Structures are given as C-alpha cells and as structure tokens.
XYZ file of C-alpha atoms in Angstrom:
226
model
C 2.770 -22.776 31.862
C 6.641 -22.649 30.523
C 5.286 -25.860 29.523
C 3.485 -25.548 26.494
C 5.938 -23.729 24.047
C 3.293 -24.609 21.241
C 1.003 -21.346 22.348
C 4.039 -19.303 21.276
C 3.090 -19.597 17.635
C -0.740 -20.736 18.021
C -1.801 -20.567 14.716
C 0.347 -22.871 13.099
C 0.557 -25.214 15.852
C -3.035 -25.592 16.135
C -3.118 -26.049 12.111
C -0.518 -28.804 12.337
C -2.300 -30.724 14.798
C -5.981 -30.562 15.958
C -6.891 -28.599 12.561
C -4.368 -30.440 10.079
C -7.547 -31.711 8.229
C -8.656 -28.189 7.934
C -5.195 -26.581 7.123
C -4.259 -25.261 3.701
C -0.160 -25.502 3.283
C 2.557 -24.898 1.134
C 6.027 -25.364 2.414
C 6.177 -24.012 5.766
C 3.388 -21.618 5.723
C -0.080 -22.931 6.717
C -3.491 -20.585 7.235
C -7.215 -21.590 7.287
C -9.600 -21.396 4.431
C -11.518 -18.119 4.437
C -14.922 -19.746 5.630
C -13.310 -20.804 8.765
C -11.014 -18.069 9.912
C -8.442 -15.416 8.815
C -5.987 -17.072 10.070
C -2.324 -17.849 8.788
C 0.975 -18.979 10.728
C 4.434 -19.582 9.607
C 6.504 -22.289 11.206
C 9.615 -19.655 11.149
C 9.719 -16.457 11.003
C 13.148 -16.045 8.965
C 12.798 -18.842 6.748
C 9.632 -18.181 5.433
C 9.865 -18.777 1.303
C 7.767 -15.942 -0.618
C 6.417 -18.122 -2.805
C 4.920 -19.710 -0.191
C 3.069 -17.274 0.716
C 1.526 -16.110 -2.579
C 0.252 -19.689 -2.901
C -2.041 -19.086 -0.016
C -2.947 -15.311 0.174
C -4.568 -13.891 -2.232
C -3.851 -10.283 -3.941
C -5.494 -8.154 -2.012
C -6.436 -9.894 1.073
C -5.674 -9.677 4.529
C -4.836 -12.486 6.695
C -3.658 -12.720 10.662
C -0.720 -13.996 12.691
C -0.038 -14.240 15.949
C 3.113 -15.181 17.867
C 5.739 -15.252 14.646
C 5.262 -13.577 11.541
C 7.597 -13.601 8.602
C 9.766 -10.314 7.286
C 7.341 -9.103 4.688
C 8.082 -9.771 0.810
C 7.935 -6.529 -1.211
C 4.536 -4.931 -1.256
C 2.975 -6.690 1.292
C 2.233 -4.649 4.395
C 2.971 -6.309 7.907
C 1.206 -3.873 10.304
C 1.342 -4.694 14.130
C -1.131 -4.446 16.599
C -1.183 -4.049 20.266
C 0.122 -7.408 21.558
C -2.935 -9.453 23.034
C -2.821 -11.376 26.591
C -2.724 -14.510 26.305
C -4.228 -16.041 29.184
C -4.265 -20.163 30.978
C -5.756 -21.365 33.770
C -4.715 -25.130 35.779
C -7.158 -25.065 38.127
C -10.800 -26.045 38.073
C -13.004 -23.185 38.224
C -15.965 -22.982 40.970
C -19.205 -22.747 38.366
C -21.905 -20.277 39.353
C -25.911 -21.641 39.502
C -27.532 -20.928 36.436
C -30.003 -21.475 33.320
C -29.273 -25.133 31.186
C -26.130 -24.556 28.718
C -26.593 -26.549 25.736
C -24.137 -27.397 23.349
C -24.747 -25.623 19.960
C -25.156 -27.069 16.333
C -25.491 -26.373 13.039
C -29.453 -25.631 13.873
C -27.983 -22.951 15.476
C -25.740 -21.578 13.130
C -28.199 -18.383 12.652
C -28.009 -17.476 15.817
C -24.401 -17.741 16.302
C -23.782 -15.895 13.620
C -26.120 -13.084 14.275
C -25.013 -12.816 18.319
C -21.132 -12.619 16.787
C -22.467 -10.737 14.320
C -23.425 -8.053 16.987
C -20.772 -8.189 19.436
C -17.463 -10.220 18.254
C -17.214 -9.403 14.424
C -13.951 -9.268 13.694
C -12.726 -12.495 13.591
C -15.715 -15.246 13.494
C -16.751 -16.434 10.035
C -19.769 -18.510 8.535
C -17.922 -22.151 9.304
C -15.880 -20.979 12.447
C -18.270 -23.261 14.751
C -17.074 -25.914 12.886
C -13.562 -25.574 14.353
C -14.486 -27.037 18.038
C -17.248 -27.286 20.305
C -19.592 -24.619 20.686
C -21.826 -24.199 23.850
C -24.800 -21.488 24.440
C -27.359 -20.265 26.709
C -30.712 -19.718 25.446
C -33.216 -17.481 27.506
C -36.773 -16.270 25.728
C -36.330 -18.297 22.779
C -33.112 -16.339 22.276
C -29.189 -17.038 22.105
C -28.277 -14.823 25.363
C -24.494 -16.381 25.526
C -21.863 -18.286 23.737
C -18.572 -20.028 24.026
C -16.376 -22.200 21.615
C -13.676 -23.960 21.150
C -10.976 -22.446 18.222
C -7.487 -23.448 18.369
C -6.008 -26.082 19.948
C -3.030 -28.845 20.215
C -2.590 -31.817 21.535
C -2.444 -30.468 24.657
C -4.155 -27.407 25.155
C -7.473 -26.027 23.665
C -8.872 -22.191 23.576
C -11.716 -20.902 24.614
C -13.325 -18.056 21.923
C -16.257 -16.521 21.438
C -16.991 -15.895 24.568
C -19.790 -13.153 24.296
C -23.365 -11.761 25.530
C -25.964 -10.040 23.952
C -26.167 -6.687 25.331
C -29.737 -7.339 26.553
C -28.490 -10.330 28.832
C -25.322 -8.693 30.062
C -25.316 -8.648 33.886
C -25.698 -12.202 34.535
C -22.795 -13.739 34.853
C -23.712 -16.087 31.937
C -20.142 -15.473 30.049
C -18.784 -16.395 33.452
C -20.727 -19.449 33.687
C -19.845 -20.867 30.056
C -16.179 -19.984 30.815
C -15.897 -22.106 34.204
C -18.136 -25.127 32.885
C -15.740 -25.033 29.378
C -12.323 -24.163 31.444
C -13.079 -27.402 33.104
C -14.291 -29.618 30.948
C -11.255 -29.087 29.071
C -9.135 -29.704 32.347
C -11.113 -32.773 32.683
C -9.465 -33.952 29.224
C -6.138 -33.242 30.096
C -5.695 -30.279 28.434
C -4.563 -26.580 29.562
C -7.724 -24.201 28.649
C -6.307 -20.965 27.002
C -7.564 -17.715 25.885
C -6.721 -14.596 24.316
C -7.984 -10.895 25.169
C -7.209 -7.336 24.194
C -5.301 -5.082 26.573
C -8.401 -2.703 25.422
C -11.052 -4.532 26.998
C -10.189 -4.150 30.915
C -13.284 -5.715 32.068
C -12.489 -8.925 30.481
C -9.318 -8.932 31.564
C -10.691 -8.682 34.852
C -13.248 -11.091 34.845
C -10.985 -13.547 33.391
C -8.522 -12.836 36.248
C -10.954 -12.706 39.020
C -12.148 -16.370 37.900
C -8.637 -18.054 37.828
C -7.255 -17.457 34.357
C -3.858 -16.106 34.406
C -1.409 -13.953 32.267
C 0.738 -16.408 30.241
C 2.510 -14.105 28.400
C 1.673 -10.965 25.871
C 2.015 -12.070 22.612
C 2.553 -10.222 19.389
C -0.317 -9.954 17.104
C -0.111 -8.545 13.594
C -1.946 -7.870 10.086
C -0.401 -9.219 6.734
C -1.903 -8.036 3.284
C -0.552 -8.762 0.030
C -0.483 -5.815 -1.982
C-alpha cells in the first residue's frame, strides 16, 4: 500500500484528478463547493499563500483537511482532531447472500439524504451523491443501506457513506454493499479505500474482519477563518 503516496493528502489529490471538474482553486489551495462537501486540501503544507486561502473560505466558515494542512494565517483557528484510520483492502472480498442492491439516483436523493441525515450527518451534503457512484438496499419500500463513492484518483477510489438505518441494523447489509463495492472497484484496477474513526470500534472491526486493512492513521483537522 506504500504504493499510493496520493492517499497521504486525499483531498487535494482527489480534487486534482477524478474531481478537477468539481474543484474550486486558487494557487495551490483547492476545496469543494459547499453543496458537495466541506472539503479543502493544500498541495503543501508550508507554502501555502494566505491569500489563497481567503479566496476560497469564507469569513466565518469552517472547512476540513485531512493529511496536510497549512500553518494557520492570523485569526484563523486550525483545531485537530483525533487522527482517523485510513483503511485499503487488495483482495476481493467473499460477498454474503442477500436482498437486490441497486445503484442509487437522483430519484433517490430524498432518501439519501434523510438516511445520512439520521445516521452520518456530519459530513454528507445535498450534491455529495453527485461525487461517485452511490449504491442502496431498499427493503419495505424503504432505503435500509447505503454506500458511495467520494474521493478518488487515478488509482484508487473510497468507499463513504457506508450506513444503516437503525431499524435494519443486524443484517449484514453494510457488509454486503462494502464487499460488492470493494470489488467492483478492484475489478477496475483501482485500490478501494476508506476512512473510520478510532471512536467507532465496531466499524473498525467489521472493516477488519472483512479484509480491509490499516494503511496508516492520518491526521485530520478543522480550519475556520475568523
């Protein structure tokens, strides 16, 4: 996994390559637009120009970065987190029976948003879907599980979203989207990726016990412009 130095400083490599018709830049700083994600990534961390940064942030608002961050400019607060594990898996992952997963559009934009809504709020926004592929299990008419595709390279995609609605938990249909995704994107070539909080143990787990393995903990921080 040495291999893929790009995941080092995902944000900005996935905005200067699979997302570079999505990317808002100026100089060496690049971030998302607001509708998509809160997302911003500098190419380095020392040379980062100030004025750079005030072109694309906002007074105010808070945007994330993961990997590299620059030394704040004056009255802007860089506050770190705990750093998340970043997680790849090479091998093809053995995909449990289950219902039909379908492959989720902008029909189903409601749902998605009300199942992330509920249980993954923090970072999903009204045109996040839009970033990559999106893939769901329906059961009673109702959106039970999810899985999508955020950032990515040329050579390695992540899975996100990966969520069930507290009244479906229990049956393995996370697991299922994540093996039938994980492969798919092995099929393509490309190293399937994740990240996960230290905080949530059972996803760690479950992400372990299915093949995906620690690439490396990676720093993860807030930046708000004062």
């Amino acid at each position: 996994m040495s291999a893929y130095p790009e995941l080092d400083n995902p944000f900005w490599s996935s905005l200067a390559s699979v997302h570079r018709a999505l990317a808002l830049r100026s100089g060496d700083v690049l971030r998302y637009p607001a509708a998509y994600a809160p997302f911003l990534g500098v190419a380095d961390a020392k040379a980062t120009a100030v004025s750079d940064l005030e072109a694309l942030v906002a007074p105010g608002e808070s945007v994330y970065l993961l990997g590299v961050a620059p030394k704040p400019p004056a009255h802007w607060t860089l506050e770190p987190f705990r750093p998340l594990a970043q997680m790849a898996c090479e091998e093809p992952i053995a995909v449990a029976d289950g219902p039909e997963a379908i492959e989720l559009s902008a029909a189903h934009r409601a749902d998605v948003l009300a199942l992330t809504a509920l249980v993954y709020p923090h970072y999903f926004r009204e045109r996040t879907m839009e970033m990559g592929r999106y893939f769901g299990i329906y059961r009673d008419g109702r959106l039970a599980a999810m899985i999508g595709e955020r950032l990515g390279t040329e050579s390695a995609r992540e899975m996100s979203a990966i969520c069930t609605h507290p009244d479906f938990a229990g049956h393995g249909y996370a697991r299922r989207l994540t093996a039938m995704l994980a492969n798919d994107t092995l099929r393509q070539g490309r190293l399937p990726f994740l990240h996960v909080s230290h905080e949530n143990p059972r996803a760690l787990h479950l992400y372990e016990k299915i093949g995906f393995r620690l690439r490396r903990d990676i720093p993860f921080w807030s930046l708000r412009r004062g």
